[in-house]
Amino acid sequence: MNLVSMPATTIETKINKWFHLNDDALSQIKDSLQAEFELGLRDEEAASIKMLITYVRELSLGDEIGSYLALDLGGTHFRVLLVTLMGDGSEPKVTSVTHDIPLSLLRTQNGHELFDYIALRLLEFVKQYKLKRRRISLGFTFSFPCKQYGLTQSVLVKWCKGFNVGGVVGTDVVRQLKDALKRQLAGLVEAYIDVVAVINDTTGTLVACANKNKDCRIGLIVGTGFNACYMETLDRCEKWPANYTNPKQVIVNCEWGAMGDHKDRRELDKFRNEFDEQIDRDSVNPMNQTYEKMVAGLYVGELLRLAMLHLYNCKLLFATSNSPSCCSARNRERGRLTTTKSTQSSSSASRVSPQSGQQQQVTPAQANNPRHQSKSKSKSSQTKSAPNESSSGSNERHKLNVKDIMNGKHLSLLAKDEQAGSFEETIKIMKELNIQKYSESDLAIVVRLGAAIMQRSANLVACGIAALLDRVQRKFTVIGYDGSVIKYHPYFLARVVEKTTKLARPDNKFEFIQSSDGSGIGAAVVAAALHKERRPLYVVKPGKLYEMHLLRSQLQQSQLSFGEGISPPLPGMERVGSSSSRASSASMLSSVGGSSGQGTPPRSPSLRRNNSKIAPESSK
């Protein structure tokens, strides 16, 4: 980048000290990640990276057909989607609505309020798109650390990404959503929303990408948050709770944002700077999500703000505003840089040239010439007006003290200037921050800070990807990615690829492919696969009618005797085809039985009483 030379070696030294990680440091981080992977697959409680089992064992076959709902909750907004899959490899038809979550609900102590709000918006969507009188399967993308006991049971381990909602940690988020739907249903719609699976955004990203590319084995999210998942073999997953039937694999949700959290290890502390530590202290979850706070879009803007504020307080940034290189407000509006003209009164025997900065002699004849005096007054007037415009608001009223005023988008804009060799976007950011006085050197420092922060972020992402590539042990692996940072930052992905190539083993060939809305379409694909493979059976006992859900594979393999040994329906399963039954039955994506509601193995294939007419579900 050839904008202007850095004004002081001290500033560059500071920036490197804060954000530069050499290859030896990155190799140490990669090794620490691999050690945590092993520990997490063996002993979840002792590991900071939990390596959570998703129970998703097979990837999409690409032949799913029909319309399915998806609910995507993973940040400060959520989406409701209606996804129509064609089954022929073509792009699915997607209709979606996005809702912001009010700040009050991000910190509410009553979790019911959050889920009631989501359920109400979901039911409004159903009504708006005329899904009344339909039973429709829903895939729920919930992108927070959870312990899963099956495809429809997921217990929240902890909040992150700025959430701190009471009454939810330690509870089943699927049950929270179902209960909220029941509370909000009253007369709004005549529809039954069947929550058939809960996944997180990384799993959805992998599934959606694998729907198009069969070599996809890793899912990566770098956006508001930061996480990855991958396909693991069962023989290397010591905590796998059930049988080893085919396919002998399962998607593992790493939840690696927590790398460095363990109080006795704190592997990343020696690589953090003072701004990382301050962000952690001021966050809603101190001493948690250490790795994520060094990478994710939720935090990089704050890193930039704190670094700029530090340099400003040290008078190393925005301290040269009275120099001839200070920018005028009028030219800032035109998006280009000028130097402020400085003149003295024409009555003096000399004036300063704005071009050379040296004194220019004025002859007596010129001084007495009315035309020259008129020009001098005009220039003097123009010269005085520019500083007044640029300093109409003092830098003392800057907004660098406002927490979270900048975000990942600002870093992308700085990178755009870095590539273009201009300050157009940087100047706009100065206006947002109410910084009235600055020089070209100041702008160059801000751009340099943004570049250093994002380079470190990309390097840390590469550490994780290289560790996973070494683990999956494939000759060629596709990494499906999603998230605002990796998608929209001008060169972030290129830096990740470059550093991953250096850190991974040479025989690990790979390619990054952008996933097509993994958190939305991925959830719908999982829901479609479950819907396609369900085969209801009806069993009549004296005075009772039960519905039993089995997989096609189970129907082919199992020799069941429907007699006195059949368990009665579980409490609360009064509706035919209620999604609760899936917690105690296997699925196409997971041949392992889910839990019966308390994290325990199911008693037997679930049966349910049905007092209505016998009518098997129709597969879409």
Coordinates of C-alpha atoms in Angstrom, one line a residue:
M1 CA 0.0 0.0 0.0
N2 CA 1.5 3.3 -1.1
L3 CA -0.6 6.0 0.5
V4 CA 1.8 8.0 2.6
S5 CA 4.8 7.0 4.6
M6 CA 4.2 6.2 8.2
P7 CA 4.8 9.4 10.3
A8 CA 6.8 7.6 13.1
T9 CA 8.5 4.4 13.5
T10 CA 7.2 4.3 17.1
I11 CA 3.6 3.9 15.8
E12 CA 4.5 1.1 13.5
T13 CA 6.3 -0.6 16.3
K14 CA 3.3 -0.3 18.5
I15 CA 1.0 -1.8 15.9
N16 CA 3.2 -4.7 15.3
K17 CA 3.6 -5.4 19.0
W18 CA -0.2 -5.4 19.4
F19 CA -1.3 -7.4 16.4
H20 CA 1.5 -9.2 14.7
L21 CA 1.8 -13.0 15.2
N22 CA 4.8 -14.7 13.6
D23 CA 4.6 -18.3 12.1
D24 CA 6.1 -19.8 15.3
A25 CA 3.3 -18.3 17.4
L26 CA 0.7 -19.5 14.9
S27 CA 2.1 -23.0 14.9
Q28 CA 1.8 -23.0 18.7
I29 CA -1.8 -22.0 18.5
K30 CA -2.5 -24.7 15.9
D31 CA -0.9 -27.3 18.2
S32 CA -3.0 -26.1 21.1
L33 CA -6.1 -26.4 19.0
Q34 CA -5.3 -30.0 18.0
A35 CA -4.7 -31.0 21.7
E36 CA -8.0 -29.5 22.6
F37 CA -9.8 -31.3 19.8
E38 CA -8.5 -34.6 21.2
L39 CA -9.5 -33.7 24.7
G40 CA -12.9 -32.5 23.7
L41 CA -13.7 -35.8 21.9
R42 CA -12.6 -37.7 25.0
D43 CA -13.6 -35.6 28.0
E44 CA -15.9 -32.7 27.4
E45 CA -15.9 -31.4 30.9
A46 CA -12.1 -31.0 30.9
A47 CA -11.9 -29.3 27.5
S48 CA -12.4 -25.7 26.6
I49 CA -13.3 -26.8 23.1
K50 CA -16.3 -29.0 23.7
M51 CA -16.4 -30.8 20.4
L52 CA -20.2 -31.3 20.6
I53 CA -21.9 -34.2 18.8
T54 CA -24.6 -33.0 16.4
Y55 CA -26.1 -36.4 15.6
V56 CA -26.1 -35.4 11.9
R57 CA -24.4 -38.4 10.4
E58 CA -25.1 -38.3 6.7
L59 CA -24.9 -35.4 4.2
S60 CA -27.5 -34.4 1.7
L61 CA -28.2 -36.7 -1.2
G62 CA -29.4 -33.7 -3.2
D63 CA -32.8 -35.3 -4.0
E64 CA -34.9 -33.6 -1.3
I65 CA -38.2 -32.1 -2.5
G66 CA -40.8 -29.9 -0.9
S67 CA -41.3 -26.7 1.1
Y68 CA -39.9 -26.5 4.6
L69 CA -39.6 -23.8 7.2
A70 CA -36.3 -22.7 8.7
L71 CA -35.7 -20.5 11.8
D72 CA -32.2 -18.9 12.0
L73 CA -31.2 -17.5 15.4
G74 CA -27.5 -16.7 15.8
G75 CA -27.0 -13.0 16.4
T76 CA -28.7 -9.8 17.2
H77 CA -31.4 -10.6 14.5
F78 CA -33.1 -13.7 13.4
R79 CA -34.7 -14.9 10.1
V80 CA -37.7 -16.9 9.2
L81 CA -37.5 -18.7 5.9
L82 CA -39.7 -20.8 3.6
V83 CA -37.4 -23.0 1.5
T84 CA -38.6 -24.9 -1.5
L85 CA -36.3 -27.7 -2.6
M86 CA -36.5 -29.0 -6.2
G87 CA -34.5 -32.2 -5.8
D88 CA -32.7 -31.7 -9.1
G89 CA -29.6 -29.8 -8.0
S90 CA -31.0 -26.4 -8.9
E91 CA -31.1 -23.5 -6.5
P92 CA -33.9 -23.7 -3.9
K93 CA -36.5 -21.0 -3.9
V94 CA -36.2 -19.0 -0.7
T95 CA -38.6 -16.5 0.9
S96 CA -37.3 -14.9 4.1
V97 CA -38.0 -12.2 6.6
T98 CA -35.4 -10.7 9.0
H99 CA -36.3 -9.3 12.4
D100 CA -34.0 -7.4 14.7
I101 CA -34.1 -8.5 18.4
P102 CA -34.8 -5.5 20.7
L103 CA -31.8 -4.8 23.0
S104 CA -34.0 -5.3 26.0
L105 CA -34.6 -9.0 25.0
L106 CA -30.9 -9.6 24.6
R107 CA -30.5 -9.0 28.4
T108 CA -33.9 -10.0 29.7
Q109 CA -33.9 -12.2 32.8
N110 CA -37.0 -14.0 31.5
G111 CA -36.1 -16.3 28.6
H112 CA -39.8 -16.8 27.8
E113 CA -39.9 -13.2 26.6
L114 CA -37.3 -13.8 24.0
F115 CA -38.8 -17.0 22.7
D116 CA -42.3 -15.5 22.8
Y117 CA -41.1 -12.7 20.5
I118 CA -39.6 -15.2 18.1
A119 CA -42.6 -17.4 18.1
L120 CA -44.9 -14.5 17.4
R121 CA -42.9 -13.4 14.4
L122 CA -42.8 -17.0 13.1
L123 CA -46.5 -17.4 13.3
E124 CA -47.0 -14.1 11.6
F125 CA -44.9 -15.4 8.8
V126 CA -47.0 -18.5 8.5
K127 CA -50.1 -16.4 8.3
Q128 CA -48.6 -13.9 5.8
Y129 CA -47.6 -16.7 3.4
K130 CA -50.8 -18.6 3.8
L131 CA -49.4 -21.7 5.4
K132 CA -52.6 -22.1 7.4
R133 CA -54.1 -25.6 7.8
R134 CA -50.8 -27.1 6.9
R135 CA -48.4 -29.2 9.0
I136 CA -44.9 -28.1 8.0
S137 CA -41.5 -29.3 9.2
L138 CA -39.1 -26.7 10.6
G139 CA -35.3 -26.9 10.9
F140 CA -34.1 -24.7 13.8
T141 CA -30.7 -23.1 13.5
F142 CA -29.6 -22.1 17.0
S143 CA -26.0 -20.8 16.8
F144 CA -24.9 -20.9 20.4
P145 CA -22.9 -23.5 22.4
C146 CA -25.3 -26.4 23.1
K147 CA -25.1 -29.9 24.4
Q148 CA -27.2 -32.1 22.1
Y149 CA -28.9 -35.3 23.1
G150 CA -30.6 -35.9 19.8
L151 CA -31.7 -34.0 16.8
T152 CA -34.6 -32.3 18.7
Q153 CA -33.0 -31.9 22.1
S154 CA -30.3 -29.3 22.6
V155 CA -29.4 -27.9 26.0
L156 CA -27.8 -24.4 26.0
V157 CA -24.4 -24.5 27.6
K158 CA -23.7 -20.7 27.7
W159 CA -24.6 -17.5 25.9
C160 CA -22.2 -15.6 23.7
K161 CA -22.4 -12.8 21.0
G162 CA -23.7 -10.3 23.4
F163 CA -26.6 -12.4 24.7
N164 CA -27.3 -12.7 28.4
V165 CA -30.8 -14.0 28.7
G166 CA -31.9 -15.5 32.0
G167 CA -33.7 -18.8 32.4
V168 CA -32.4 -20.4 29.3
V169 CA -28.9 -21.8 30.1
G170 CA -29.2 -25.4 31.0
T171 CA -32.6 -25.8 29.3
D172 CA -33.7 -27.4 26.0
V173 CA -34.0 -24.6 23.5
V174 CA -36.3 -26.7 21.3
R175 CA -38.7 -27.1 24.2
Q176 CA -38.4 -23.4 24.8
L177 CA -39.4 -22.7 21.2
K178 CA -42.3 -25.3 21.2
D179 CA -43.7 -23.9 24.4
A180 CA -43.5 -20.4 23.1
L181 CA -45.4 -21.5 19.9
K182 CA -48.1 -23.0 22.0
R183 CA -48.4 -19.8 24.1
Q184 CA -48.6 -17.6 21.0
L185 CA -50.8 -19.9 18.9
A186 CA -54.1 -18.7 20.4
G187 CA -56.2 -18.0 17.3
L188 CA -53.5 -16.5 15.2
V189 CA -53.1 -19.3 12.7
E190 CA -54.5 -22.7 12.0
A191 CA -51.2 -24.5 11.4
Y192 CA -48.9 -26.9 13.1
I193 CA -45.2 -26.2 13.0
D194 CA -43.2 -29.4 13.5
V195 CA -39.7 -28.7 14.9
V196 CA -37.9 -31.7 13.5
A197 CA -34.2 -30.8 14.1
V198 CA -32.0 -28.2 15.7
I199 CA -28.6 -27.5 14.3
N200 CA -26.1 -24.6 14.5
D201 CA -25.0 -22.3 11.7
T202 CA -21.8 -24.1 11.1
T203 CA -23.5 -27.5 10.7
G204 CA -26.0 -25.9 8.3
T205 CA -23.2 -24.4 6.3
L206 CA -21.5 -27.7 5.9
V207 CA -24.8 -29.5 5.0
A208 CA -25.8 -26.8 2.5
C209 CA -22.3 -26.8 0.8
A210 CA -22.2 -30.6 0.7
N211 CA -25.6 -30.5 -1.1
K212 CA -23.6 -29.1 -4.1
N213 CA -20.1 -30.4 -3.5
K214 CA -19.6 -33.9 -2.2
D215 CA -16.1 -33.2 -0.9
C216 CA -17.2 -30.7 1.7
R217 CA -16.2 -31.9 5.1
I218 CA -15.6 -28.7 7.0
G219 CA -18.0 -25.8 7.8
L220 CA -16.7 -22.4 8.8
I221 CA -18.4 -19.3 10.1
V222 CA -16.6 -15.9 10.5
G223 CA -19.2 -13.3 11.0
T224 CA -20.6 -11.8 14.2
G225 CA -19.3 -15.0 15.8
F226 CA -16.6 -17.5 14.9
N227 CA -16.9 -21.3 14.8
A228 CA -16.3 -24.5 12.8
C229 CA -17.6 -28.0 12.4
Y230 CA -16.3 -31.1 10.5
M231 CA -17.1 -34.7 9.8
E232 CA -15.5 -37.0 12.3
T233 CA -15.2 -40.8 12.2
L234 CA -16.9 -42.6 15.1
D235 CA -13.8 -44.6 16.1
R236 CA -12.0 -41.4 16.9
C237 CA -14.9 -40.0 19.0
E238 CA -14.5 -41.7 22.4
K239 CA -17.6 -40.0 23.8
W240 CA -19.9 -41.3 21.0
P241 CA -22.9 -42.6 23.1
A242 CA -24.4 -45.3 21.0
N243 CA -24.0 -47.8 18.3
Y244 CA -21.4 -47.9 15.5
T245 CA -23.8 -48.6 12.6
N246 CA -23.2 -47.2 9.1
P247 CA -22.4 -44.5 8.3
K248 CA -19.6 -44.6 10.9
Q249 CA -19.3 -40.8 11.1
V250 CA -20.9 -37.8 12.6
I251 CA -20.6 -34.0 12.3
V252 CA -18.9 -32.5 15.3
N253 CA -19.6 -28.9 16.3
C254 CA -16.2 -27.7 17.6
E255 CA -17.4 -24.5 19.4
W256 CA -13.8 -23.5 19.2
G257 CA -14.5 -19.8 20.1
A258 CA -13.9 -21.0 23.7
M259 CA -10.2 -21.9 22.9
G260 CA -8.1 -20.5 25.7
D261 CA -10.9 -20.3 28.3
H262 CA -9.7 -23.0 30.6
K263 CA -8.5 -21.3 33.8
D264 CA -5.5 -23.6 34.3
R265 CA -4.2 -23.4 30.7
R266 CA -5.2 -20.1 29.1
E267 CA -3.2 -20.9 26.0
L268 CA -4.0 -17.6 24.2
D269 CA -3.2 -15.2 27.0
K270 CA 0.4 -14.7 25.9
F271 CA -0.8 -13.8 22.4
R272 CA -3.3 -11.2 23.6
N273 CA -2.8 -7.4 23.9
E274 CA -4.1 -4.8 26.2
F275 CA -7.2 -4.2 24.0
D276 CA -8.1 -7.9 23.9
E277 CA -8.0 -7.9 27.7
Q278 CA -10.1 -4.8 27.9
I279 CA -12.7 -6.1 25.5
D280 CA -12.9 -9.3 27.6
R281 CA -13.3 -7.4 30.9
D282 CA -16.1 -5.2 29.4
S283 CA -18.0 -8.0 27.8
V284 CA -21.1 -9.8 29.1
N285 CA -19.0 -13.0 29.4
P286 CA -15.6 -12.2 30.8
M287 CA -13.0 -15.0 30.6
N288 CA -15.1 -16.8 28.0
Q289 CA -14.9 -17.1 24.2
T290 CA -11.3 -16.0 24.2
Y291 CA -10.4 -17.2 20.7
E292 CA -13.6 -15.7 19.2
K293 CA -12.9 -12.3 20.8
M294 CA -9.7 -12.1 18.9
V295 CA -11.3 -12.9 15.5
A296 CA -15.0 -12.3 15.1
G297 CA -16.8 -9.3 13.6
L298 CA -18.5 -8.5 16.9
Y299 CA -15.1 -7.5 18.4
V300 CA -12.7 -6.3 15.6
G301 CA -14.4 -2.9 15.4
E302 CA -13.9 -2.4 19.1
L303 CA -10.3 -3.4 18.8
L304 CA -9.8 -0.7 16.2
R305 CA -11.6 1.9 18.4
L306 CA -9.5 1.1 21.5
A307 CA -6.2 1.2 19.5
M308 CA -7.2 4.6 17.9
L309 CA -8.2 6.0 21.3
H310 CA -4.9 4.9 22.8
L311 CA -2.9 6.6 20.1
Y312 CA -5.0 9.7 20.4
N313 CA -4.5 9.9 24.2
C314 CA -0.7 9.5 23.6
K315 CA -0.9 12.4 21.1
L316 CA 0.3 10.1 18.3
L317 CA -3.0 10.3 16.3
F318 CA -4.9 13.4 15.3
A319 CA -2.3 15.6 17.0
T320 CA -1.0 17.3 13.9
S321 CA -4.2 19.0 13.0
N322 CA -2.6 22.5 12.8
S323 CA 0.1 21.4 10.3
P324 CA -0.1 22.5 6.7
S325 CA -1.2 18.9 5.8
C326 CA -4.5 19.2 7.7
C327 CA -7.6 18.4 5.6
S328 CA -10.3 21.0 5.0
A329 CA -13.9 20.2 5.6
R330 CA -15.0 21.5 2.2
N331 CA -12.6 19.1 0.4
R332 CA -13.6 16.2 2.7
E333 CA -17.1 16.6 1.4
R334 CA -15.7 16.0 -2.1
G335 CA -13.9 12.9 -0.9
R336 CA -10.4 14.1 -1.7
L337 CA -7.4 15.5 0.3
T338 CA -6.0 19.0 0.1
T339 CA -3.6 21.0 2.2
T340 CA -4.9 23.9 4.1
K341 CA -3.8 27.2 2.7
S342 CA -2.0 29.4 5.1
T343 CA -1.5 33.1 4.4
Q344 CA -0.6 36.3 6.1
S345 CA -2.0 39.8 5.6
S346 CA -1.0 41.4 2.3
S347 CA 0.1 44.5 4.2
S348 CA 3.1 42.6 5.4
A349 CA 6.1 42.5 3.1
S350 CA 5.9 38.7 2.7
R351 CA 3.5 35.7 2.6
V352 CA 3.7 31.9 2.8
S353 CA 3.3 29.9 -0.4
P354 CA 0.7 27.1 0.2
Q355 CA 2.6 25.0 -2.3
S356 CA 6.1 25.3 -1.1
G357 CA 5.6 26.3 2.5
Q358 CA 8.3 29.0 2.0
Q359 CA 8.0 32.7 2.2
Q360 CA 7.3 34.6 -1.1
Q361 CA 8.5 38.1 -1.4
V362 CA 6.0 40.8 -2.3
T363 CA 7.3 43.9 -4.1
P364 CA 6.1 47.4 -3.0
A365 CA 4.5 47.9 -6.3
Q366 CA 2.4 44.8 -5.8
A367 CA 1.6 45.8 -2.3
N368 CA 0.2 49.2 -3.5
N369 CA -1.6 47.7 -6.5
P370 CA -5.4 47.7 -5.9
R371 CA -5.8 44.6 -8.1
H372 CA -3.2 42.7 -6.1
Q373 CA -4.7 43.9 -2.8
S374 CA -8.1 42.7 -3.9
K375 CA -6.7 39.3 -4.8
S376 CA -4.8 39.1 -1.5
K377 CA -8.0 39.9 0.5
S378 CA -9.9 37.2 -1.5
K379 CA -7.2 34.6 -0.8
S380 CA -7.0 35.6 2.8
S381 CA -10.8 35.2 3.2
Q382 CA -10.7 31.8 1.6
T383 CA -7.7 30.8 3.7
K384 CA -9.5 31.7 6.9
S385 CA -12.7 30.0 6.0
A386 CA -11.2 26.6 5.5
P387 CA -9.8 26.2 9.0
N388 CA -13.0 27.5 10.5
E389 CA -15.0 24.8 8.6
S390 CA -12.6 22.0 9.5
S391 CA -12.5 23.0 13.2
S392 CA -16.1 24.1 13.7
G393 CA -16.3 21.1 16.0
S394 CA -13.3 20.3 18.1
N395 CA -11.7 16.8 18.1
E396 CA -12.4 16.9 21.8
R397 CA -16.0 16.0 20.9
H398 CA -14.9 12.9 19.1
K399 CA -16.8 9.6 19.6
L400 CA -13.8 7.4 20.2
N401 CA -15.0 7.0 23.8
V402 CA -18.3 5.4 22.6
K403 CA -18.2 1.7 23.1
D404 CA -19.0 -0.5 20.0
I405 CA -19.4 2.5 17.8
M406 CA -17.4 0.6 15.1
N407 CA -17.9 -2.9 13.8
G408 CA -16.6 -5.3 11.2
K409 CA -18.1 -3.3 8.4
H410 CA -15.8 -0.4 9.2
L411 CA -12.8 -2.7 8.9
S412 CA -14.0 -3.7 5.4
L413 CA -14.3 -0.1 4.4
L414 CA -10.7 0.6 5.5
A415 CA -9.5 -2.4 3.5
K416 CA -11.3 -1.0 0.5
D417 CA -9.3 2.2 0.8
E418 CA -6.1 0.2 1.4
Q419 CA -6.6 -1.6 -1.9
A420 CA -7.7 1.5 -3.8
G421 CA -4.9 3.7 -2.5
S422 CA -7.3 6.4 -1.4
F423 CA -8.9 7.7 1.8
E424 CA -12.5 8.0 0.6
E425 CA -14.1 5.6 3.0
T426 CA -11.7 6.5 5.8
I427 CA -12.8 10.1 5.6
K428 CA -16.4 9.0 5.9
I429 CA -15.5 7.1 9.1
M430 CA -13.8 10.2 10.5
K431 CA -17.1 12.0 10.0
E432 CA -19.0 9.2 11.9
L433 CA -16.6 9.6 14.7
N434 CA -17.0 13.4 14.7
I435 CA -13.2 13.8 14.2
Q436 CA -12.9 17.2 12.5
K437 CA -9.1 17.6 12.3
Y438 CA -6.7 15.1 10.8
S439 CA -3.8 14.8 8.5
E440 CA -3.0 12.3 5.7
S441 CA -0.6 10.6 8.1
D442 CA -3.5 10.2 10.6
L443 CA -5.7 8.5 8.0
A444 CA -2.8 6.2 7.0
I445 CA -2.4 5.1 10.6
V446 CA -6.1 4.3 10.8
V447 CA -5.9 2.2 7.6
R448 CA -2.8 0.5 8.9
L449 CA -4.5 -0.4 12.2
G450 CA -7.4 -1.9 10.3
A451 CA -5.1 -4.0 8.1
A452 CA -3.1 -5.3 11.1
I453 CA -6.3 -6.3 13.0
M454 CA -7.7 -8.2 10.1
Q455 CA -4.4 -9.8 9.2
R456 CA -4.2 -11.2 12.8
S457 CA -7.8 -12.3 12.6
A458 CA -7.2 -14.1 9.2
N459 CA -4.1 -15.8 10.6
L460 CA -6.0 -17.1 13.7
V461 CA -8.7 -18.5 11.4
A462 CA -6.0 -20.3 9.4
C463 CA -4.7 -21.9 12.5
G464 CA -8.0 -23.6 13.1
I465 CA -8.6 -24.6 9.5
A466 CA -5.1 -26.1 9.2
A467 CA -5.7 -28.1 12.4
L468 CA -8.9 -29.5 11.1
L469 CA -7.4 -30.3 7.7
D470 CA -4.7 -32.3 9.5
R471 CA -7.4 -34.1 11.4
V472 CA -9.8 -35.1 8.6
Q473 CA -6.8 -36.7 6.7
R474 CA -8.2 -36.4 3.2
K475 CA -6.3 -35.8 0.0
F476 CA -8.8 -33.0 -1.0
T477 CA -11.2 -31.2 1.3
V478 CA -13.8 -28.5 0.6
I479 CA -14.4 -25.9 3.3
G480 CA -17.8 -24.4 3.1
Y481 CA -17.8 -20.9 4.6
D482 CA -20.3 -18.2 5.6
G483 CA -20.4 -15.1 7.7
S484 CA -20.2 -11.4 7.0
V485 CA -16.5 -11.0 7.7
I486 CA -15.2 -13.7 5.4
K487 CA -17.8 -12.9 2.7
Y488 CA -17.6 -9.1 2.6
H489 CA -14.1 -8.1 3.7
P490 CA -12.1 -7.4 0.4
Y491 CA -9.1 -9.7 1.1
F492 CA -9.8 -11.6 4.3
L493 CA -10.5 -14.9 2.6
A494 CA -7.3 -14.6 0.5
R495 CA -5.2 -14.1 3.6
V496 CA -6.8 -17.1 5.3
V497 CA -6.0 -19.3 2.3
E498 CA -2.4 -18.0 2.1
K499 CA -1.7 -18.7 5.8
T500 CA -3.6 -22.0 5.8
T501 CA -1.4 -23.2 3.0
K502 CA 1.7 -22.5 5.1
L503 CA 0.4 -24.0 8.3
A504 CA -1.3 -27.2 6.9
R505 CA 0.6 -30.3 5.8
P506 CA 1.6 -30.1 2.2
D507 CA -0.4 -33.2 1.2
N508 CA -3.6 -31.6 2.5
K509 CA -5.2 -30.0 -0.6
F510 CA -8.2 -27.8 0.0
E511 CA -10.6 -25.3 -1.5
F512 CA -12.9 -22.7 0.1
I513 CA -16.4 -22.5 -1.3
Q514 CA -19.0 -20.0 -0.2
S515 CA -22.0 -21.8 1.3
S516 CA -25.4 -20.9 0.0
D517 CA -27.1 -19.6 3.1
G518 CA -26.2 -22.6 5.3
S519 CA -28.0 -21.3 8.4
G520 CA -31.2 -21.1 6.4
I521 CA -31.1 -23.6 3.5
G522 CA -28.9 -26.0 5.6
A523 CA -31.6 -26.3 8.3
A524 CA -34.3 -26.8 5.6
V525 CA -32.2 -29.6 4.0
V526 CA -31.9 -31.4 7.3
A527 CA -35.7 -31.0 7.9
A528 CA -36.4 -32.3 4.4
A529 CA -34.2 -35.3 4.9
L530 CA -36.0 -36.2 8.1
H531 CA -39.4 -35.7 6.5
K532 CA -38.5 -37.8 3.5
E533 CA -37.3 -40.8 5.6
R534 CA -40.1 -40.9 8.2
R535 CA -42.5 -43.8 7.7
P536 CA -45.4 -43.8 10.1
L537 CA -47.0 -47.1 11.3
Y538 CA -50.3 -47.4 13.1
V539 CA -50.8 -50.0 15.8
V540 CA -54.3 -50.8 17.2
K541 CA -54.7 -52.0 20.8
P542 CA -58.0 -52.5 22.5
G543 CA -59.6 -49.1 22.7
K544 CA -56.5 -47.3 21.6
L545 CA -54.7 -46.3 18.4
Y546 CA -51.0 -45.5 18.4
E547 CA -48.8 -44.0 15.7
M548 CA -45.1 -45.1 15.6
H549 CA -42.4 -43.4 13.6
L550 CA -39.6 -45.5 12.2
L551 CA -37.0 -45.0 9.5
R552 CA -37.1 -46.8 6.2
S553 CA -33.8 -48.4 7.2
Q554 CA -35.3 -49.5 10.5
L555 CA -38.3 -51.0 8.8
Q556 CA -36.0 -53.0 6.5
Q557 CA -33.7 -54.2 9.3
S558 CA -35.8 -54.5 12.4
Q559 CA -38.0 -57.5 13.4
L560 CA -40.4 -55.9 15.8
S561 CA -43.2 -57.6 17.7
F562 CA -46.0 -55.4 18.5
G563 CA -47.4 -56.9 21.7
E564 CA -47.5 -56.3 25.4
G565 CA -43.9 -55.0 25.3
I566 CA -44.8 -51.8 23.5
S567 CA -44.3 -48.8 25.7
P568 CA -47.2 -46.4 26.3
P569 CA -46.9 -42.9 24.8
L570 CA -44.7 -40.4 26.7
P571 CA -46.4 -37.6 28.6
G572 CA -47.2 -34.5 26.6
M573 CA -47.3 -36.4 23.2
E574 CA -51.0 -36.0 22.7
R575 CA -50.9 -34.8 19.1
V576 CA -50.4 -37.2 16.2
G577 CA -47.1 -36.6 14.6
S578 CA -45.9 -34.2 17.3
S579 CA -42.3 -33.3 16.9
S580 CA -41.7 -34.5 20.4
S581 CA -41.6 -38.1 19.2
R582 CA -38.5 -37.4 17.2
A583 CA -36.6 -37.0 20.5
S584 CA -37.2 -40.7 21.1
S585 CA -36.8 -42.0 17.6
A586 CA -33.9 -42.2 15.2
S587 CA -33.6 -40.1 12.1
M588 CA -32.2 -40.5 8.6
L589 CA -29.4 -38.2 9.6
S590 CA -28.7 -39.9 12.9
S591 CA -29.3 -43.6 13.3
V592 CA -28.7 -43.1 17.0
G593 CA -31.8 -42.8 19.0
G594 CA -32.4 -39.4 20.7
S595 CA -33.2 -39.0 24.3
S596 CA -36.6 -39.3 25.9
G597 CA -36.5 -35.8 27.3
Q598 CA -34.0 -36.2 30.1
G599 CA -30.8 -37.1 28.2
T600 CA -31.5 -40.9 28.6
P601 CA -31.8 -43.5 25.9
P602 CA -35.3 -44.0 24.6
R603 CA -37.3 -46.9 26.0
S604 CA -38.6 -48.2 22.7
P605 CA -39.9 -46.9 19.3
S606 CA -42.4 -44.2 20.4
L607 CA -46.1 -44.9 20.1
R608 CA -48.8 -42.3 20.3
R609 CA -52.5 -42.5 20.9
N610 CA -54.6 -41.2 18.1
N611 CA -58.4 -40.8 18.6
S612 CA -58.9 -39.5 15.1
K613 CA -59.3 -41.2 11.8
I614 CA -56.3 -43.3 10.7
A615 CA -54.6 -41.2 8.0
P616 CA -50.9 -41.7 7.3
E617 CA -48.8 -38.6 6.6
S618 CA -48.1 -37.8 3.0
S619 CA -44.5 -37.4 2.2
K620 CA -43.6 -34.3 0.2

